[in-house]
Amino acid sequence: MVAFDKCDTRPAHIDAILNGLDRYNPETTTVFQDYVAQQCEDRTFDCYANLALLKLYQFNPHLLQPETVTNILAKALTVFPSPAFSLCLALLPAHTQPFPSAANAEAQPASDFVESIQKLTSLSTLLESAQYAQFWSTFNSDDLYADLVADVAGFEELVRIRIAVEVGKTFREISAEVLEQWLDIRNRETLEKFVADVCSWEVQKSGAAITVKVPTNKENEARSEVKSERVGMEMFGRVIRRGFEQPV
């Protein structure tokens, strides 16, 4: 897994800020916000820089931009199962958390910003628990979800690719019907094109049944593992010796 402080696409001026004292300067907030917008457009993701911005918001609550925060969380969804979403969520105000304390819930009435975070968190939970069909069902159930990810170019495609990666780690073969639900691709021709062009998987047809074959990789390969332990006599000697030792 790539370290959070590494990003091949990070601009030089952002890298300079992150490696200097200016990362704590509130005036760099606008620079980081522009960088978040750039990530949304370029389909890139820089977790370390985004966390730095959220930390600035934490120190300077008056500078917080709700739209930028939701964009960061939406981008974090596209790199699951990375812990990026949880790390970003942990830096947000207490009243925005999915399970706020009773005191915070009473002190801070629900707002559009809080509702947005709650909805994105529910999507993250579904992805992390591999409930992919439920994820798409929830995502398509409310236009607010589409609004929350509107700034993230290729959001649905990026999530589909991540789901496909996880499927490839687990399965050697899977029915096209199940894969349609997990990827939210209802057109069979579109599914076959995605499977072949994006995933490099094979589609096999046997009558009405269509099966997708996933090439063997180090994650989905069935391997027998034999574990053995060697216990020498000297180990038993230490145990017996301890039994005769007088307590201090």
Tab-separated table of C-alpha atoms in Angstrom:
chain	number	residue	atom	x	y	z
A	1	MET	CA	0.000	0.000	0.000
A	2	VAL	CA	1.315	3.427	-0.952
A	3	ALA	CA	2.165	5.685	2.007
A	4	PHE	CA	-0.204	8.595	2.556
A	5	ASP	CA	2.618	11.117	2.256
A	6	LYS	CA	3.430	9.913	-1.270
A	7	CYS	CA	1.612	10.996	-4.410
A	8	ASP	CA	3.182	10.834	-7.863
A	9	THR	CA	0.846	13.474	-9.270
A	10	ARG	CA	1.366	16.041	-6.485
A	11	PRO	CA	2.441	19.471	-7.813
A	12	ALA	CA	5.770	20.854	-6.605
A	13	HIS	CA	4.211	23.842	-4.811
A	14	ILE	CA	1.903	21.560	-2.798
A	15	ASP	CA	4.817	19.320	-1.888
A	16	ALA	CA	6.774	22.368	-0.704
A	17	ILE	CA	3.903	23.453	1.553
A	18	LEU	CA	3.477	19.977	3.037
A	19	ASN	CA	7.170	19.724	3.854
A	20	GLY	CA	7.439	23.178	5.432
A	21	LEU	CA	5.885	25.285	8.140
A	22	ASP	CA	3.339	26.744	5.702
A	23	ARG	CA	1.235	23.608	6.050
A	24	TYR	CA	0.068	25.157	9.355
A	25	ASN	CA	-0.480	28.600	7.833
A	26	PRO	CA	-4.219	29.391	7.438
A	27	GLU	CA	-3.400	31.367	4.307
A	28	THR	CA	-2.580	28.138	2.487
A	29	THR	CA	-6.163	26.965	2.894
A	30	THR	CA	-7.197	28.417	-0.459
A	31	VAL	CA	-4.229	26.714	-2.135
A	32	PHE	CA	-5.277	23.336	-0.766
A	33	GLN	CA	-8.906	23.978	-1.745
A	34	ASP	CA	-7.862	24.638	-5.327
A	35	TYR	CA	-5.830	21.439	-5.217
A	36	VAL	CA	-8.891	19.459	-4.100
A	37	ALA	CA	-10.808	20.882	-7.076
A	38	GLN	CA	-7.921	19.836	-9.325
A	39	GLN	CA	-8.018	16.283	-7.934
A	40	CYS	CA	-11.734	16.100	-8.676
A	41	GLU	CA	-11.121	17.112	-12.278
A	42	ASP	CA	-7.985	15.011	-12.872
A	43	ARG	CA	-9.286	11.818	-11.206
A	44	THR	CA	-6.283	11.847	-8.873
A	45	PHE	CA	-6.236	11.577	-5.084
A	46	ASP	CA	-3.749	12.978	-2.578
A	47	CYS	CA	-4.794	11.803	0.873
A	48	TYR	CA	-1.915	13.480	2.713
A	49	ALA	CA	-2.675	16.904	1.245
A	50	ASN	CA	-6.397	16.517	1.909
A	51	LEU	CA	-5.746	15.561	5.518
A	52	ALA	CA	-3.554	18.650	5.876
A	53	LEU	CA	-6.446	20.815	4.670
A	54	LEU	CA	-8.889	19.172	7.065
A	55	LYS	CA	-6.423	19.769	9.896
A	56	LEU	CA	-6.320	23.460	8.965
A	57	TYR	CA	-10.119	23.496	9.108
A	58	GLN	CA	-9.905	21.872	12.527
A	59	PHE	CA	-7.634	24.666	13.783
A	60	ASN	CA	-9.586	27.387	11.944
A	61	PRO	CA	-13.289	26.390	11.883
A	62	HIS	CA	-14.306	29.719	10.333
A	63	LEU	CA	-12.407	28.785	7.159
A	64	LEU	CA	-14.211	25.486	6.629
A	65	GLN	CA	-15.811	25.109	3.195
A	66	PRO	CA	-18.571	22.453	3.300
A	67	GLU	CA	-18.406	21.799	-0.441
A	68	THR	CA	-14.662	21.137	-0.285
A	69	VAL	CA	-15.118	18.756	2.650
A	70	THR	CA	-17.800	16.744	0.851
A	71	ASN	CA	-15.615	16.619	-2.244
A	72	ILE	CA	-12.730	15.228	-0.178
A	73	LEU	CA	-14.981	12.541	1.293
A	74	ALA	CA	-16.451	11.702	-2.112
A	75	LYS	CA	-12.944	11.348	-3.527
A	76	ALA	CA	-11.998	9.107	-0.599
A	77	LEU	CA	-14.827	6.744	-1.567
A	78	THR	CA	-13.132	6.159	-4.918
A	79	VAL	CA	-10.036	4.652	-3.264
A	80	PHE	CA	-11.697	2.161	-0.905
A	81	PRO	CA	-10.747	-0.095	0.865
A	82	SER	CA	-8.060	2.423	1.795
A	83	PRO	CA	-8.640	3.936	5.282
A	84	ALA	CA	-8.642	7.401	3.668
A	85	PHE	CA	-12.349	7.995	4.310
A	86	SER	CA	-12.113	7.132	8.017
A	87	LEU	CA	-9.018	9.307	8.448
A	88	CYS	CA	-10.735	12.272	6.812
A	89	LEU	CA	-13.926	11.738	8.793
A	90	ALA	CA	-11.983	11.719	12.073
A	91	LEU	CA	-10.787	15.290	11.469
A	92	LEU	CA	-14.289	16.726	11.049
A	93	PRO	CA	-16.228	18.490	13.819
A	94	ALA	CA	-17.775	16.222	16.446
A	95	HIS	CA	-21.362	17.160	15.570
A	96	THR	CA	-20.873	15.884	12.013
A	97	GLN	CA	-19.863	12.382	13.049
A	98	PRO	CA	-22.176	9.449	12.175
A	99	PHE	CA	-22.789	8.706	15.857
A	100	PRO	CA	-22.537	12.016	17.726
A	101	SER	CA	-22.867	12.138	21.473
A	102	ALA	CA	-26.213	13.157	22.931
A	103	ALA	CA	-24.774	16.493	24.039
A	104	ASN	CA	-23.483	17.313	20.557
A	105	ALA	CA	-26.699	16.172	18.931
A	106	GLU	CA	-28.721	18.548	21.088
A	107	ALA	CA	-26.299	21.438	20.792
A	108	GLN	CA	-25.921	21.201	17.007
A	109	PRO	CA	-29.149	20.787	15.033
A	110	ALA	CA	-28.856	18.775	11.832
A	111	SER	CA	-27.839	20.861	8.827
A	112	ASP	CA	-27.441	20.180	5.124
A	113	PHE	CA	-23.706	19.814	5.700
A	114	VAL	CA	-24.194	17.233	8.449
A	115	GLU	CA	-26.734	15.335	6.349
A	116	SER	CA	-24.275	15.234	3.463
A	117	ILE	CA	-21.567	13.746	5.659
A	118	GLN	CA	-23.983	11.182	7.071
A	119	LYS	CA	-25.003	10.082	3.580
A	120	LEU	CA	-21.427	9.776	2.360
A	121	THR	CA	-20.562	7.808	5.494
A	122	SER	CA	-23.409	5.384	4.804
A	123	LEU	CA	-22.002	4.825	1.313
A	124	SER	CA	-18.540	4.214	2.765
A	125	THR	CA	-19.946	1.650	5.197
A	126	LEU	CA	-21.638	-0.260	2.383
A	127	LEU	CA	-18.454	-0.334	0.307
A	128	GLU	CA	-16.269	-1.377	3.224
A	129	SER	CA	-18.668	-4.223	4.073
A	130	ALA	CA	-18.749	-5.354	0.414
A	131	GLN	CA	-22.490	-4.697	0.081
A	132	TYR	CA	-22.022	-3.502	-3.470
A	133	ALA	CA	-25.559	-4.054	-4.726
A	134	GLN	CA	-26.919	-2.196	-1.694
A	135	PHE	CA	-24.391	0.587	-2.315
A	136	TRP	CA	-25.730	1.231	-5.814
A	137	SER	CA	-29.321	0.864	-4.659
A	138	THR	CA	-28.716	3.493	-1.969
A	139	PHE	CA	-26.748	5.744	-4.305
A	140	ASN	CA	-29.538	5.709	-6.902
A	141	SER	CA	-32.323	6.145	-4.343
A	142	ASP	CA	-31.755	9.852	-3.661
A	143	ASP	CA	-30.733	12.662	-6.008
A	144	LEU	CA	-28.721	14.180	-3.161
A	145	TYR	CA	-26.087	11.481	-3.625
A	146	ALA	CA	-25.612	12.525	-7.244
A	147	ASP	CA	-25.318	16.145	-6.132
A	148	LEU	CA	-22.669	15.242	-3.538
A	149	VAL	CA	-20.408	13.597	-6.126
A	150	ALA	CA	-21.200	15.930	-9.015
A	151	ASP	CA	-17.802	17.632	-8.810
A	152	VAL	CA	-15.904	14.326	-8.831
A	153	ALA	CA	-15.235	13.459	-12.460
A	154	GLY	CA	-15.864	9.793	-13.242
A	155	PHE	CA	-17.058	8.961	-9.719
A	156	GLU	CA	-19.183	5.969	-10.714
A	157	GLU	CA	-16.526	4.600	-13.052
A	158	LEU	CA	-13.813	4.919	-10.399
A	159	VAL	CA	-15.965	3.100	-7.835
A	160	ARG	CA	-16.753	0.333	-10.328
A	161	ILE	CA	-13.052	-0.159	-10.965
A	162	ARG	CA	-12.362	-0.413	-7.230
A	163	ILE	CA	-15.179	-2.939	-6.811
A	164	ALA	CA	-13.779	-4.944	-9.725
A	165	VAL	CA	-10.338	-4.935	-8.090
A	166	GLU	CA	-11.805	-6.341	-4.872
A	167	VAL	CA	-13.806	-8.945	-6.785
A	168	GLY	CA	-10.627	-9.978	-8.591
A	169	LYS	CA	-8.928	-10.585	-5.257
A	170	THR	CA	-11.662	-12.924	-4.080
A	171	PHE	CA	-13.162	-14.799	-7.021
A	172	ARG	CA	-11.889	-17.059	-9.772
A	173	GLU	CA	-15.259	-16.994	-11.475
A	174	ILE	CA	-18.519	-15.172	-10.940
A	175	SER	CA	-21.866	-15.098	-12.702
A	176	ALA	CA	-22.571	-12.145	-14.956
A	177	GLU	CA	-25.912	-11.650	-13.221
A	178	VAL	CA	-24.263	-11.071	-9.850
A	179	LEU	CA	-21.569	-8.880	-11.369
A	180	GLU	CA	-24.228	-6.728	-13.037
A	181	GLN	CA	-25.696	-5.926	-9.637
A	182	TRP	CA	-22.334	-5.315	-7.990
A	183	LEU	CA	-21.170	-2.963	-10.741
A	184	ASP	CA	-24.605	-1.460	-11.471
A	185	ILE	CA	-24.233	-2.264	-15.157
A	186	ARG	CA	-27.585	-3.545	-16.370
A	187	ASN	CA	-26.745	-3.809	-20.055
A	188	ARG	CA	-25.101	-7.154	-20.845
A	189	GLU	CA	-23.056	-5.823	-23.760
A	190	THR	CA	-21.770	-2.934	-21.644
A	191	LEU	CA	-20.844	-5.375	-18.872
A	192	GLU	CA	-18.948	-7.639	-21.268
A	193	LYS	CA	-17.064	-4.640	-22.651
A	194	PHE	CA	-16.154	-3.455	-19.147
A	195	VAL	CA	-15.025	-6.928	-18.124
A	196	ALA	CA	-12.871	-7.366	-21.226
A	197	ASP	CA	-11.457	-3.866	-21.737
A	198	VAL	CA	-11.094	-2.611	-18.156
A	199	CYS	CA	-10.564	-5.801	-16.167
A	200	SER	CA	-9.019	-8.081	-18.827
A	201	TRP	CA	-11.290	-10.889	-17.675
A	202	GLU	CA	-12.844	-13.583	-19.835
A	203	VAL	CA	-16.546	-14.051	-20.511
A	204	GLN	CA	-17.735	-17.629	-21.027
A	205	LYS	CA	-21.194	-18.466	-22.332
A	206	SER	CA	-22.917	-21.792	-21.826
A	207	GLY	CA	-26.444	-21.605	-23.129
A	208	ALA	CA	-28.256	-18.868	-21.209
A	209	ALA	CA	-25.670	-18.861	-18.423
A	210	ILE	CA	-22.822	-16.370	-18.633
A	211	THR	CA	-19.821	-16.703	-16.359
A	212	VAL	CA	-16.942	-14.282	-15.905
A	213	LYS	CA	-13.555	-15.918	-15.427
A	214	VAL	CA	-10.957	-14.056	-13.373
A	215	PRO	CA	-7.309	-14.911	-14.069
A	216	THR	CA	-5.344	-16.447	-11.236
A	217	ASN	CA	-3.459	-13.942	-9.124
A	218	LYS	CA	-1.663	-14.002	-5.801
A	219	GLU	CA	-4.848	-12.973	-3.995
A	220	ASN	CA	-7.410	-15.427	-5.428
A	221	GLU	CA	-5.099	-18.398	-5.915
A	222	ALA	CA	-5.962	-21.377	-3.733
A	223	ARG	CA	-2.884	-22.318	-1.760
A	224	SER	CA	-2.387	-24.878	0.953
A	225	GLU	CA	-0.481	-23.586	3.912
A	226	VAL	CA	1.231	-25.873	6.353
A	227	LYS	CA	2.365	-24.432	9.635
A	228	SER	CA	4.583	-26.331	11.997
A	229	GLU	CA	6.158	-25.498	15.302
A	230	ARG	CA	9.372	-26.943	16.610
A	231	VAL	CA	9.602	-27.164	20.366
A	232	GLY	CA	13.034	-28.104	21.710
A	233	MET	CA	13.746	-29.870	24.979
A	234	GLU	CA	15.494	-26.771	26.310
A	235	MET	CA	12.137	-24.954	26.212
A	236	PHE	CA	10.568	-27.606	28.445
A	237	GLY	CA	13.586	-27.336	30.737
A	238	ARG	CA	12.927	-23.637	31.284
A	239	VAL	CA	9.287	-24.325	32.111
A	240	ILE	CA	10.177	-27.045	34.645
A	241	ARG	CA	12.896	-24.884	36.161
A	242	ARG	CA	10.462	-22.015	36.655
A	243	GLY	CA	8.183	-24.360	38.586
A	244	PHE	CA	10.859	-24.985	41.232
A	245	GLU	CA	11.881	-21.371	41.585
A	246	GLN	CA	10.939	-19.768	44.891
A	247	PRO	CA	8.681	-16.694	44.605
A	248	VAL	CA	10.404	-13.432	45.507
